PDB file of C-alpha atoms in Angstrom:
ATOM      1  CA  UNK A  23     -52.101  52.286 -36.837  1.00 81.00           C
ATOM      2  CA  UNK A  24     -51.553  56.046 -36.870  1.00 91.00           C
ATOM      3  CA  UNK A  25     -48.808  57.856 -38.742  1.00 96.00           C
ATOM      4  CA  UNK A  26     -47.436  61.342 -38.107  1.00 96.00           C
ATOM      5  CA  UNK A  27     -45.008  63.499 -40.075  1.00 96.00           C
ATOM      6  CA  UNK A  28     -41.615  63.069 -38.445  1.00 95.00           C
ATOM      7  CA  UNK A  29     -39.610  65.254 -40.800  1.00 91.00           C
ATOM      8  CA  UNK A  30     -39.766  67.130 -44.096  1.00 91.00           C
ATOM      9  CA  UNK A  31     -36.499  67.926 -45.857  1.00 83.00           C
ATOM     10  CA  UNK A  32     -36.403  70.345 -48.790  1.00 78.00           C
ATOM     11  CA  UNK A  33     -33.363  70.451 -51.052  1.00 65.00           C
ATOM     12  CA  UNK A  34     -33.757  74.025 -52.256  1.00 50.00           C
ATOM     13  CA  UNK A  35     -30.240  75.017 -51.152  1.00 45.00           C
ATOM     14  CA  UNK A  36     -28.456  72.127 -52.849  1.00 48.00           C
ATOM     15  CA  UNK A  37     -30.290  72.287 -56.154  1.00 44.00           C
ATOM     16  CA  UNK A  38     -33.097  74.146 -57.852  1.00 43.00           C
ATOM     17  CA  UNK A  39     -36.575  72.677 -58.153  1.00 37.00           C
ATOM     18  CA  UNK A  40     -36.631  69.534 -60.257  1.00 41.00           C
ATOM     19  CA  UNK A  41     -32.941  68.773 -59.684  1.00 48.00           C
ATOM     20  CA  UNK A  42     -32.902  67.558 -56.089  1.00 45.00           C
ATOM     21  CA  UNK A  43     -31.406  64.465 -54.521  1.00 49.00           C
ATOM     22  CA  UNK A  44     -34.334  62.247 -55.400  1.00 50.00           C
ATOM     23  CA  UNK A  45     -33.178  59.180 -53.466  1.00 68.00           C
ATOM     24  CA  UNK A  46     -32.200  59.854 -49.870  1.00 73.00           C
ATOM     25  CA  UNK A  47     -34.146  57.306 -47.846  1.00 80.00           C
ATOM     26  CA  UNK A  48     -32.125  54.125 -48.387  1.00 91.00           C
ATOM     27  CA  UNK A  49     -30.895  52.141 -45.378  1.00 94.00           C
ATOM     28  CA  UNK A  50     -28.615  49.133 -45.165  1.00 95.00           C
ATOM     29  CA  UNK A  51     -28.966  46.128 -42.845  1.00 94.00           C
ATOM     30  CA  UNK A  52     -27.456  48.087 -39.932  1.00 94.00           C
ATOM     31  CA  UNK A  53     -29.500  51.237 -40.454  1.00 93.00           C
ATOM     32  CA  UNK A  54     -26.909  53.483 -42.106  1.00 94.00           C
ATOM     33  CA  UNK A  55     -28.540  55.974 -44.459  1.00 91.00           C
ATOM     34  CA  UNK A  56     -27.485  56.655 -48.052  1.00 92.00           C
ATOM     35  CA  UNK A  57     -28.067  59.144 -50.848  1.00 88.00           C
ATOM     36  CA  UNK A  58     -28.278  58.025 -54.488  1.00 90.00           C
ATOM     37  CA  UNK A  59     -27.891  60.791 -57.033  1.00 87.00           C
ATOM     38  CA  UNK A  60     -29.447  59.381 -60.195  1.00 86.00           C
ATOM     39  CA  UNK A  61     -28.685  62.400 -62.375  1.00 84.00           C
ATOM     40  CA  UNK A  62     -25.022  62.787 -61.411  1.00 87.00           C
ATOM     41  CA  UNK A  63     -24.096  59.103 -61.025  1.00 92.00           C
ATOM     42  CA  UNK A  64     -22.841  58.831 -57.447  1.00 92.00           C
ATOM     43  CA  UNK A  65     -23.854  57.505 -54.045  1.00 93.00           C
ATOM     44  CA  UNK A  66     -22.867  58.514 -50.536  1.00 93.00           C
ATOM     45  CA  UNK A  67     -23.062  57.138 -46.995  1.00 94.00           C
ATOM     46  CA  UNK A  68     -23.966  59.456 -44.128  1.00 90.00           C
ATOM     47  CA  UNK A  69     -21.982  59.323 -40.917  1.00 87.00           C
ATOM     48  CA  UNK A  70     -22.216  61.384 -37.756  1.00 80.00           C
ATOM     49  CA  UNK A  71     -23.541  64.952 -37.911  1.00 77.00           C
ATOM     50  CA  UNK A  72     -25.104  64.168 -41.305  1.00 76.00           C
ATOM     51  CA  UNK A  73     -21.744  64.468 -43.044  1.00 87.00           C
ATOM     52  CA  UNK A  74     -20.750  62.169 -45.889  1.00 90.00           C
ATOM     53  CA  UNK A  75     -18.636  59.333 -44.534  1.00 94.00           C
ATOM     54  CA  UNK A  76     -17.751  58.078 -48.002  1.00 96.00           C
ATOM     55  CA  UNK A  77     -18.840  58.472 -51.606  1.00 95.00           C
ATOM     56  CA  UNK A  78     -18.739  56.238 -54.684  1.00 96.00           C
ATOM     57  CA  UNK A  79     -18.685  57.092 -58.360  1.00 95.00           C
ATOM     58  CA  UNK A  80     -16.424  57.654 -61.328  1.00 93.00           C
ATOM     59  CA  UNK A  81     -14.993  60.725 -59.573  1.00 90.00           C
ATOM     60  CA  UNK A  82     -15.520  62.548 -56.276  1.00 91.00           C
ATOM     61  CA  UNK A  83     -18.125  65.312 -56.355  1.00 83.00           C
ATOM     62  CA  UNK A  84     -18.477  66.176 -52.666  1.00 83.00           C
ATOM     63  CA  UNK A  85     -16.223  66.162 -49.629  1.00 88.00           C
ATOM     64  CA  UNK A  86     -16.170  62.889 -47.711  1.00 91.00           C
ATOM     65  CA  UNK A  87     -13.705  60.935 -45.593  1.00 93.00           C
ATOM     66  CA  UNK A  88     -12.877  58.747 -48.579  1.00 95.00           C
ATOM     67  CA  UNK A  89     -14.040  57.987 -52.117  1.00 96.00           C
ATOM     68  CA  UNK A  90     -14.475  54.621 -53.860  1.00 96.00           C
ATOM     69  CA  UNK A  91     -14.100  54.628 -57.636  1.00 95.00           C
ATOM     70  CA  UNK A  92     -16.773  52.801 -59.640  1.00 95.00           C
ATOM     71  CA  UNK A  93     -18.323  53.407 -63.059  1.00 95.00           C
ATOM     72  CA  UNK A  94     -21.908  53.532 -61.844  1.00 96.00           C
ATOM     73  CA  UNK A  95     -24.474  55.166 -64.116  1.00 96.00           C
ATOM     74  CA  UNK A  96     -27.896  56.302 -62.939  1.00 93.00           C
ATOM     75  CA  UNK A  97     -27.983  54.416 -59.611  1.00 94.00           C
ATOM     76  CA  UNK A  98     -31.523  53.548 -58.544  1.00 92.00           C
ATOM     77  CA  UNK A  99     -31.348  51.148 -55.605  1.00 94.00           C
ATOM     78  CA  UNK A 100     -29.165  50.063 -52.701  1.00 95.00           C
ATOM     79  CA  UNK A 101     -29.381  47.103 -50.323  1.00 96.00           C
ATOM     80  CA  UNK A 102     -27.144  45.697 -47.600  1.00 96.00           C
ATOM     81  CA  UNK A 103     -26.593  42.406 -45.786  1.00 96.00           C
ATOM     82  CA  UNK A 104     -25.383  41.393 -42.336  1.00 94.00           C
ATOM     83  CA  UNK A 105     -21.807  41.033 -43.657  1.00 95.00           C
ATOM     84  CA  UNK A 106     -21.741  44.806 -44.214  1.00 95.00           C
ATOM     85  CA  UNK A 107     -21.715  44.322 -47.973  1.00 97.00           C
ATOM     86  CA  UNK A 108     -23.790  46.506 -50.274  1.00 98.00           C
ATOM     87  CA  UNK A 109     -25.505  46.038 -53.599  1.00 97.00           C
ATOM     88  CA  UNK A 110     -26.122  49.003 -55.903  1.00 97.00           C
ATOM     89  CA  UNK A 111     -28.142  48.697 -59.098  1.00 96.00           C
ATOM     90  CA  UNK A 112     -26.714  50.872 -61.862  1.00 96.00           C
ATOM     91  CA  UNK A 113     -29.520  51.268 -64.372  1.00 95.00           C
ATOM     92  CA  UNK A 114     -27.493  53.228 -66.911  1.00 96.00           C
ATOM     93  CA  UNK A 115     -25.221  50.282 -67.724  1.00 97.00           C
ATOM     94  CA  UNK A 116     -27.471  47.433 -66.512  1.00 97.00           C
ATOM     95  CA  UNK A 117     -25.106  46.298 -63.768  1.00 98.00           C
ATOM     96  CA  UNK A 118     -25.281  45.394 -60.090  1.00 98.00           C
ATOM     97  CA  UNK A 119     -22.174  46.355 -58.139  1.00 98.00           C
ATOM     98  CA  UNK A 120     -21.034  44.729 -54.922  1.00 97.00           C
ATOM     99  CA  UNK A 121     -19.394  47.180 -52.509  1.00 97.00           C
ATOM    100  CA  UNK A 122     -17.403  46.362 -49.365  1.00 97.00           C
ATOM    101  CA  UNK A 123     -16.912  49.784 -47.729  1.00 95.00           C
ATOM    102  CA  UNK A 124     -14.535  48.499 -45.040  1.00 94.00           C
ATOM    103  CA  UNK A 125     -12.182  47.277 -47.773  1.00 96.00           C
ATOM    104  CA  UNK A 126     -12.975  50.268 -50.000  1.00 96.00           C
ATOM    105  CA  UNK A 127     -13.576  47.835 -52.832  1.00 95.00           C
ATOM    106  CA  UNK A 128     -16.169  47.443 -55.557  1.00 96.00           C
ATOM    107  CA  UNK A 129     -16.800  44.874 -58.268  1.00 97.00           C
ATOM    108  CA  UNK A 130     -19.389  44.109 -60.943  1.00 97.00           C
ATOM    109  CA  UNK A 131     -21.374  41.207 -59.492  1.00 98.00           C
ATOM    110  CA  UNK A 132     -24.060  40.953 -62.181  1.00 98.00           C
ATOM    111  CA  UNK A 133     -23.876  42.323 -65.713  1.00 98.00           C
ATOM    112  CA  UNK A 134     -27.359  42.428 -67.208  1.00 97.00           C
ATOM    113  CA  UNK A 135     -25.961  42.502 -70.744  1.00 97.00           C
ATOM    114  CA  UNK A 136     -24.662  38.948 -70.265  1.00 97.00           C
ATOM    115  CA  UNK A 137     -28.207  37.739 -69.574  1.00 96.00           C
ATOM    116  CA  UNK A 138     -29.939  39.763 -72.279  1.00 96.00           C
ATOM    117  CA  UNK A 139     -31.714  42.026 -69.796  1.00 97.00           C
ATOM    118  CA  UNK A 140     -33.599  44.961 -71.283  1.00 97.00           C
ATOM    119  CA  UNK A 141     -32.943  46.992 -68.134  1.00 96.00           C
ATOM    120  CA  UNK A 142     -32.234  46.673 -64.413  1.00 96.00           C
ATOM    121  CA  UNK A 143     -34.429  48.102 -61.703  1.00 95.00           C
ATOM    122  CA  UNK A 144     -33.890  47.258 -58.061  1.00 94.00           C
ATOM    123  CA  UNK A 145     -31.742  44.737 -56.237  1.00 96.00           C
ATOM    124  CA  UNK A 146     -32.078  43.124 -52.828  1.00 96.00           C
ATOM    125  CA  UNK A 147     -30.892  40.326 -50.583  1.00 97.00           C
ATOM    126  CA  UNK A 148     -33.387  37.713 -49.373  1.00 97.00           C
ATOM    127  CA  UNK A 149     -33.231  35.902 -46.032  1.00 96.00           C
ATOM    128  CA  UNK A 150     -30.880  33.268 -47.443  1.00 96.00           C
ATOM    129  CA  UNK A 151     -28.431  35.798 -48.886  1.00 96.00           C
ATOM    130  CA  UNK A 152     -29.582  35.294 -52.467  1.00 98.00           C
ATOM    131  CA  UNK A 153     -30.041  38.313 -54.728  1.00 98.00           C
ATOM    132  CA  UNK A 154     -33.201  39.396 -56.544  1.00 98.00           C
ATOM    133  CA  UNK A 155     -33.395  41.808 -59.482  1.00 98.00           C
ATOM    134  CA  UNK A 156     -36.310  43.114 -61.507  1.00 97.00           C
ATOM    135  CA  UNK A 157     -36.309  43.904 -65.212  1.00 97.00           C
ATOM    136  CA  UNK A 158     -38.760  46.766 -65.542  1.00 96.00           C
ATOM    137  CA  UNK A 159     -39.775  46.765 -69.199  1.00 96.00           C
ATOM    138  CA  UNK A 160     -38.451  43.214 -69.600  1.00 97.00           C
ATOM    139  CA  UNK A 161     -41.248  42.054 -67.269  1.00 97.00           C
ATOM    140  CA  UNK A 162     -39.005  39.571 -65.443  1.00 98.00           C
ATOM    141  CA  UNK A 163     -37.822  38.856 -61.915  1.00 98.00           C
ATOM    142  CA  UNK A 164     -34.421  37.181 -61.484  1.00 98.00           C
ATOM    143  CA  UNK A 165     -32.921  35.273 -58.554  1.00 98.00           C
ATOM    144  CA  UNK A 166     -29.131  34.941 -58.266  1.00 98.00           C
ATOM    145  CA  UNK A 167     -26.844  33.329 -55.725  1.00 98.00           C
ATOM    146  CA  UNK A 168     -24.689  35.572 -53.532  1.00 96.00           C
ATOM    147  CA  UNK A 169     -21.885  34.914 -56.043  1.00 96.00           C
ATOM    148  CA  UNK A 170     -23.939  36.165 -58.984  1.00 96.00           C
ATOM    149  CA  UNK A 171     -24.919  32.786 -60.454  1.00 97.00           C
ATOM    150  CA  UNK A 172     -28.443  32.506 -61.923  1.00 98.00           C
ATOM    151  CA  UNK A 173     -30.896  30.447 -59.853  1.00 98.00           C
ATOM    152  CA  UNK A 174     -34.125  31.216 -61.704  1.00 98.00           C
ATOM    153  CA  UNK A 175     -35.942  33.731 -63.875  1.00 98.00           C
ATOM    154  CA  UNK A 176     -39.694  34.310 -63.510  1.00 98.00           C
ATOM    155  CA  UNK A 177     -41.531  35.835 -66.467  1.00 97.00           C
ATOM    156  CA  UNK A 178     -41.274  35.325 -70.219  1.00 94.00           C
ATOM    157  CA  UNK A 179     -40.672  38.946 -71.361  1.00 93.00           C
ATOM    158  CA  UNK A 180     -44.262  39.249 -72.595  1.00 95.00           C
ATOM    159  CA  UNK A 181     -46.561  41.538 -70.591  1.00 97.00           C
ATOM    160  CA  UNK A 182     -49.311  39.566 -68.897  1.00 97.00           C
ATOM    161  CA  UNK A 183     -51.382  39.211 -65.734  1.00 97.00           C
ATOM    162  CA  UNK A 184     -52.961  36.403 -63.748  1.00 97.00           C
ATOM    163  CA  UNK A 185     -55.342  36.981 -60.848  1.00 96.00           C
ATOM    164  CA  UNK A 186     -55.166  33.348 -59.803  1.00 97.00           C
ATOM    165  CA  UNK A 187     -52.160  31.678 -58.171  1.00 98.00           C
ATOM    166  CA  UNK A 188     -49.801  30.727 -60.970  1.00 98.00           C
ATOM    167  CA  UNK A 189     -46.669  28.582 -61.120  1.00 98.00           C
ATOM    168  CA  UNK A 190     -43.276  30.186 -61.671  1.00 98.00           C
ATOM    169  CA  UNK A 191     -42.944  28.795 -65.187  1.00 96.00           C
ATOM    170  CA  UNK A 192     -46.262  30.336 -66.341  1.00 98.00           C
ATOM    171  CA  UNK A 193     -46.210  33.649 -64.448  1.00 98.00           C
ATOM    172  CA  UNK A 194     -46.196  36.955 -66.319  1.00 98.00           C
ATOM    173  CA  UNK A 195     -45.761  40.567 -65.220  1.00 98.00           C
ATOM    174  CA  UNK A 196     -46.251  43.962 -66.837  1.00 97.00           C
ATOM    175  CA  UNK A 197     -43.432  46.419 -66.056  1.00 97.00           C
ATOM    176  CA  UNK A 198     -42.021  45.572 -62.633  1.00 97.00           C
ATOM    177  CA  UNK A 199     -41.042  48.813 -60.843  1.00 95.00           C
ATOM    178  CA  UNK A 200     -40.061  47.556 -57.393  1.00 96.00           C
ATOM    179  CA  UNK A 201     -39.609  44.448 -55.295  1.00 96.00           C
ATOM    180  CA  UNK A 202     -38.993  43.835 -51.587  1.00 97.00           C
ATOM    181  CA  UNK A 203     -38.370  40.866 -49.315  1.00 97.00           C
ATOM    182  CA  UNK A 204     -41.037  40.493 -46.640  1.00 98.00           C
ATOM    183  CA  UNK A 205     -40.521  39.303 -43.049  1.00 97.00           C
ATOM    184  CA  UNK A 206     -41.994  35.970 -44.173  1.00 97.00           C
ATOM    185  CA  UNK A 207     -39.058  35.529 -46.576  1.00 97.00           C
ATOM    186  CA  UNK A 208     -41.202  35.856 -49.703  1.00 98.00           C
ATOM    187  CA  UNK A 209     -40.588  38.406 -52.457  1.00 98.00           C
ATOM    188  CA  UNK A 210     -43.209  41.101 -53.050  1.00 98.00           C
ATOM    189  CA  UNK A 211     -43.369  42.507 -56.580  1.00 98.00           C
ATOM    190  CA  UNK A 212     -44.835  45.840 -57.657  1.00 98.00           C
ATOM    191  CA  UNK A 213     -46.462  44.763 -60.944  1.00 98.00           C
ATOM    192  CA  UNK A 214     -46.992  48.347 -61.971  1.00 97.00           C
ATOM    193  CA  UNK A 215     -48.764  48.309 -65.320  1.00 97.00           C
ATOM    194  CA  UNK A 216     -51.052  45.673 -63.841  1.00 98.00           C
ATOM    195  CA  UNK A 217     -51.700  48.135 -60.968  1.00 98.00           C
ATOM    196  CA  UNK A 218     -51.067  45.406 -58.430  1.00 98.00           C
ATOM    197  CA  UNK A 219     -48.731  43.861 -55.887  1.00 98.00           C
ATOM    198  CA  UNK A 220     -47.960  40.175 -56.287  1.00 98.00           C
ATOM    199  CA  UNK A 221     -46.051  37.799 -54.043  1.00 98.00           C
ATOM    200  CA  UNK A 222     -43.444  35.261 -55.106  1.00 98.00           C
ATOM    201  CA  UNK A 223     -44.153  32.387 -52.710  1.00 98.00           C
ATOM    202  CA  UNK A 224     -40.907  30.453 -52.524  1.00 97.00           C
ATOM    203  CA  UNK A 225     -42.358  27.471 -50.657  1.00 96.00           C
ATOM    204  CA  UNK A 226     -45.210  26.749 -53.087  1.00 97.00           C
ATOM    205  CA  UNK A 227     -43.272  28.131 -56.089  1.00 97.00           C
ATOM    206  CA  UNK A 228     -46.251  30.203 -57.166  1.00 98.00           C
ATOM    207  CA  UNK A 229     -46.969  33.873 -57.798  1.00 98.00           C
ATOM    208  CA  UNK A 230     -49.989  35.184 -55.881  1.00 98.00           C
ATOM    209  CA  UNK A 231     -52.013  38.379 -56.185  1.00 98.00           C
ATOM    210  CA  UNK A 232     -52.058  40.297 -52.881  1.00 98.00           C
ATOM    211  CA  UNK A 233     -53.106  43.862 -53.833  1.00 98.00           C
ATOM    212  CA  UNK A 234     -55.165  45.211 -56.725  1.00 98.00           C
ATOM    213  CA  UNK A 235     -57.673  44.080 -59.329  1.00 98.00           C
ATOM    214  CA  UNK A 236     -55.498  44.644 -62.393  1.00 97.00           C
ATOM    215  CA  UNK A 237     -57.413  47.841 -63.228  1.00 97.00           C
ATOM    216  CA  UNK A 238     -56.288  51.401 -62.548  1.00 97.00           C
ATOM    217  CA  UNK A 239     -58.162  53.956 -60.462  1.00 97.00           C
ATOM    218  CA  UNK A 240     -58.399  55.139 -56.883  1.00 98.00           C
ATOM    219  CA  UNK A 241     -60.783  52.836 -55.090  1.00 97.00           C
ATOM    220  CA  UNK A 242     -60.888  50.303 -52.318  1.00 98.00           C
ATOM    221  CA  UNK A 243     -59.885  52.150 -49.150  1.00 98.00           C
ATOM    222  CA  UNK A 244     -61.549  50.418 -46.200  1.00 98.00           C
ATOM    223  CA  UNK A 245     -61.941  47.147 -48.113  1.00 98.00           C
ATOM    224  CA  UNK A 246     -59.737  44.090 -48.645  1.00 98.00           C
ATOM    225  CA  UNK A 247     -56.604  44.731 -50.668  1.00 98.00           C
ATOM    226  CA  UNK A 248     -57.504  42.571 -53.688  1.00 98.00           C
ATOM    227  CA  UNK A 249     -60.517  44.843 -54.361  1.00 98.00           C
ATOM    228  CA  UNK A 250     -58.403  47.994 -54.506  1.00 98.00           C
ATOM    229  CA  UNK A 251     -57.464  49.966 -57.584  1.00 98.00           C
ATOM    230  CA  UNK A 252     -54.107  51.726 -57.846  1.00 98.00           C
ATOM    231  CA  UNK A 253     -53.456  54.825 -59.906  1.00 97.00           C
ATOM    232  CA  UNK A 254     -52.587  54.954 -63.576  1.00 95.00           C
ATOM    233  CA  UNK A 255     -51.729  57.628 -66.122  1.00 92.00           C
ATOM    234  CA  UNK A 256     -52.018  56.702 -69.825  1.00 88.00           C
ATOM    235  CA  UNK A 257     -49.913  59.743 -70.739  1.00 90.00           C
ATOM    236  CA  UNK A 258     -46.938  58.754 -68.559  1.00 87.00           C
ATOM    237  CA  UNK A 259     -44.202  56.463 -69.849  1.00 86.00           C
ATOM    238  CA  UNK A 260     -43.831  54.973 -66.377  1.00 89.00           C
ATOM    239  CA  UNK A 261     -47.493  54.325 -65.664  1.00 93.00           C
ATOM    240  CA  UNK A 262     -48.790  52.882 -62.400  1.00 96.00           C
ATOM    241  CA  UNK A 263     -47.385  52.913 -58.857  1.00 97.00           C
ATOM    242  CA  UNK A 264     -43.611  53.315 -58.545  1.00 95.00           C
ATOM    243  CA  UNK A 265     -42.636  52.211 -55.076  1.00 95.00           C
ATOM    244  CA  UNK A 266     -43.093  49.455 -52.495  1.00 97.00           C
ATOM    245  CA  UNK A 267     -42.009  48.881 -48.880  1.00 97.00           C
ATOM    246  CA  UNK A 268     -42.777  46.394 -46.099  1.00 98.00           C
ATOM    247  CA  UNK A 269     -42.237  46.596 -42.353  1.00 97.00           C
ATOM    248  CA  UNK A 270     -41.287  43.955 -39.784  1.00 97.00           C
ATOM    249  CA  UNK A 271     -44.958  42.995 -39.266  1.00 97.00           C
ATOM    250  CA  UNK A 272     -45.610  42.425 -42.967  1.00 98.00           C
ATOM    251  CA  UNK A 273     -47.676  45.579 -43.529  1.00 98.00           C
ATOM    252  CA  UNK A 274     -47.347  46.682 -47.167  1.00 98.00           C
ATOM    253  CA  UNK A 275     -46.779  50.301 -48.235  1.00 98.00           C
ATOM    254  CA  UNK A 276     -47.403  51.369 -51.825  1.00 98.00           C
ATOM    255  CA  UNK A 277     -46.199  54.594 -53.376  1.00 97.00           C
ATOM    256  CA  UNK A 278     -49.357  55.100 -55.450  1.00 98.00           C
ATOM    257  CA  UNK A 279     -47.552  57.593 -57.661  1.00 96.00           C
ATOM    258  CA  UNK A 280     -50.303  58.487 -60.132  1.00 96.00           C
ATOM    259  CA  UNK A 281     -52.785  59.065 -57.283  1.00 97.00           C
ATOM    260  CA  UNK A 282     -50.157  61.130 -55.388  1.00 97.00           C
ATOM    261  CA  UNK A 283     -50.687  59.154 -52.173  1.00 98.00           C
ATOM    262  CA  UNK A 284     -49.142  56.424 -50.041  1.00 98.00           C
ATOM    263  CA  UNK A 285     -51.399  53.484 -49.257  1.00 98.00           C
ATOM    264  CA  UNK A 286     -50.981  50.809 -46.614  1.00 98.00           C
ATOM    265  CA  UNK A 287     -52.267  47.243 -46.483  1.00 98.00           C
ATOM    266  CA  UNK A 288     -52.484  46.108 -42.877  1.00 98.00           C
ATOM    267  CA  UNK A 289     -51.212  42.565 -42.508  1.00 97.00           C
ATOM    268  CA  UNK A 290     -53.643  41.590 -39.741  1.00 97.00           C
ATOM    269  CA  UNK A 291     -56.857  42.696 -41.452  1.00 98.00           C
ATOM    270  CA  UNK A 292     -55.765  42.821 -45.136  1.00 98.00           C
ATOM    271  CA  UNK A 293     -57.522  46.209 -45.357  1.00 98.00           C
ATOM    272  CA  UNK A 294     -56.072  48.966 -47.542  1.00 98.00           C
ATOM    273  CA  UNK A 295     -56.103  52.653 -46.601  1.00 98.00           C
ATOM    274  CA  UNK A 296     -54.455  55.949 -47.571  1.00 98.00           C
ATOM    275  CA  UNK A 297     -51.923  57.116 -44.979  1.00 98.00           C
ATOM    276  CA  UNK A 298     -50.260  60.092 -46.706  1.00 98.00           C
ATOM    277  CA  UNK A 299     -50.754  62.526 -49.542  1.00 97.00           C
ATOM    278  CA  UNK A 300     -53.774  63.995 -51.311  1.00 96.00           C
ATOM    279  CA  UNK A 301     -55.140  63.533 -54.805  1.00 95.00           C
ATOM    280  CA  UNK A 302     -55.435  67.296 -55.404  1.00 92.00           C
ATOM    281  CA  UNK A 303     -51.740  68.103 -55.809  1.00 89.00           C
ATOM    282  CA  UNK A 304     -50.069  71.452 -56.460  1.00 87.00           C
ATOM    283  CA  UNK A 305     -47.212  70.991 -58.920  1.00 82.00           C
ATOM    284  CA  UNK A 306     -44.044  72.828 -57.934  1.00 80.00           C
ATOM    285  CA  UNK A 307     -45.147  73.440 -54.351  1.00 85.00           C
ATOM    286  CA  UNK A 308     -42.738  72.261 -51.663  1.00 86.00           C
ATOM    287  CA  UNK A 309     -44.027  70.760 -48.442  1.00 90.00           C
ATOM    288  CA  UNK A 310     -43.691  72.888 -45.343  1.00 89.00           C
ATOM    289  CA  UNK A 311     -41.152  71.675 -42.809  1.00 89.00           C
ATOM    290  CA  UNK A 312     -43.801  72.463 -40.184  1.00 92.00           C
ATOM    291  CA  UNK A 313     -46.477  70.175 -41.699  1.00 92.00           C
ATOM    292  CA  UNK A 314     -47.793  67.635 -39.178  1.00 92.00           C
ATOM    293  CA  UNK A 315     -50.695  65.989 -41.020  1.00 95.00           C
ATOM    294  CA  UNK A 316     -49.639  63.239 -43.489  1.00 97.00           C
ATOM    295  CA  UNK A 317     -52.889  63.644 -45.435  1.00 97.00           C
ATOM    296  CA  UNK A 318     -52.013  67.263 -46.272  1.00 96.00           C
ATOM    297  CA  UNK A 319     -48.692  66.413 -47.900  1.00 96.00           C
ATOM    298  CA  UNK A 320     -48.105  67.395 -51.519  1.00 95.00           C
ATOM    299  CA  UNK A 321     -46.534  64.364 -53.255  1.00 94.00           C
ATOM    300  CA  UNK A 322     -46.505  64.864 -57.054  1.00 92.00           C
ATOM    301  CA  UNK A 323     -44.052  62.040 -57.888  1.00 91.00           C
ATOM    302  CA  UNK A 324     -43.455  59.429 -55.173  1.00 93.00           C
ATOM    303  CA  UNK A 325     -40.445  57.163 -55.728  1.00 89.00           C
ATOM    304  CA  UNK A 326     -38.109  54.705 -53.968  1.00 90.00           C
ATOM    305  CA  UNK A 327     -39.713  54.418 -50.540  1.00 94.00           C
ATOM    306  CA  UNK A 328     -37.867  52.689 -47.714  1.00 94.00           C
ATOM    307  CA  UNK A 329     -38.933  51.539 -44.251  1.00 96.00           C
ATOM    308  CA  UNK A 330     -36.607  51.425 -41.263  1.00 95.00           C
ATOM    309  CA  UNK A 331     -37.096  51.555 -37.478  1.00 95.00           C
ATOM    310  CA  UNK A 332     -40.789  52.580 -37.383  1.00 97.00           C
ATOM    311  CA  UNK A 333     -40.240  55.209 -40.057  1.00 96.00           C
ATOM    312  CA  UNK A 334     -41.333  55.333 -43.686  1.00 97.00           C
ATOM    313  CA  UNK A 335     -39.046  57.356 -45.964  1.00 95.00           C
ATOM    314  CA  UNK A 336     -40.875  58.875 -48.947  1.00 95.00           C
ATOM    315  CA  UNK A 337     -38.639  60.550 -51.551  1.00 90.00           C
ATOM    316  CA  UNK A 338     -40.497  62.853 -53.902  1.00 86.00           C
ATOM    317  CA  UNK A 339     -38.630  62.891 -57.223  1.00 81.00           C
ATOM    318  CA  UNK A 340     -38.598  66.660 -57.559  1.00 72.00           C
ATOM    319  CA  UNK A 341     -36.745  67.359 -54.329  1.00 72.00           C
ATOM    320  CA  UNK A 342     -38.510  66.670 -50.999  1.00 84.00           C
ATOM    321  CA  UNK A 343     -37.876  63.823 -48.595  1.00 89.00           C
ATOM    322  CA  UNK A 344     -40.796  63.150 -46.247  1.00 94.00           C
ATOM    323  CA  UNK A 345     -40.334  60.894 -43.231  1.00 95.00           C
ATOM    324  CA  UNK A 346     -43.407  59.438 -41.520  1.00 97.00           C
ATOM    325  CA  UNK A 347     -43.257  57.903 -38.061  1.00 97.00           C
ATOM    326  CA  UNK A 348     -45.522  55.307 -36.494  1.00 95.00           C
ATOM    327  CA  UNK A 349     -47.309  56.722 -33.486  1.00 88.00           C
ATOM    328  CA  UNK A 350     -47.107  53.724 -31.139  1.00 78.00           C
TER     329      UNK A 350
END
């Protein structure tokens, strides 16, 4: 599979370097695109001509057709379902909000404080309409019903790692940064401080290792995914890879943040390879909007990737959004 650079967007006009819209690649079930402004606590939905159709936050910051009031703080993730309902994880107050744009309504669906959560990372719908949430430093993965009732919690709060298949009640993680639902209906977990991707197999009720050895590094390209090493940085608070995405075929994409690259595990062969970025980064250098080669991209801090319609959206925390396209 070959990837090409479809688009590079710099945010130099909106904000100075280091203060850009870090999260611009999110899509809902129907393909609408959203911006999440972590620093200024608002989200927005793009309509025609790239104008904001609506915004959400404690107060309106930018012009849009309408604004929905909600006390979100440091939004980090958005997901949608076929009912045109949205989930937004608000990391600053450990809440997940349910938004119905057509009704211009919002409500707190899950309050992490009620469940003793240390923090809230991402949120998503699975194929049955249930909701999954990861505690990052709490080292847990939660499943809720669509109404916000707890179904199960996987992990015991203590950092740990198992290479072998392990039952839900014994499984441990070490700082979960991301999770996604695959086309097979299973939940894929970015077990970041274990430098691995693990799969929550709902049928067998086990957690399985699918990418990584548990050790950090930059090795394994051209080999099977369980022999690969993903990047680490002992000096960074948020060590390990930050971001995960899957496509409709089950190919896995890892934002290997500390190696400054995006890596792909092909479903058919289970082989891992680097598809974007380079390990020799230049801090503070924006990517050229004319760049065509994914392997020449400068990606100092990859975060919050999303896949939609043969395109991989790669936000770079400091301001760029890079969009890769499958060359079919």
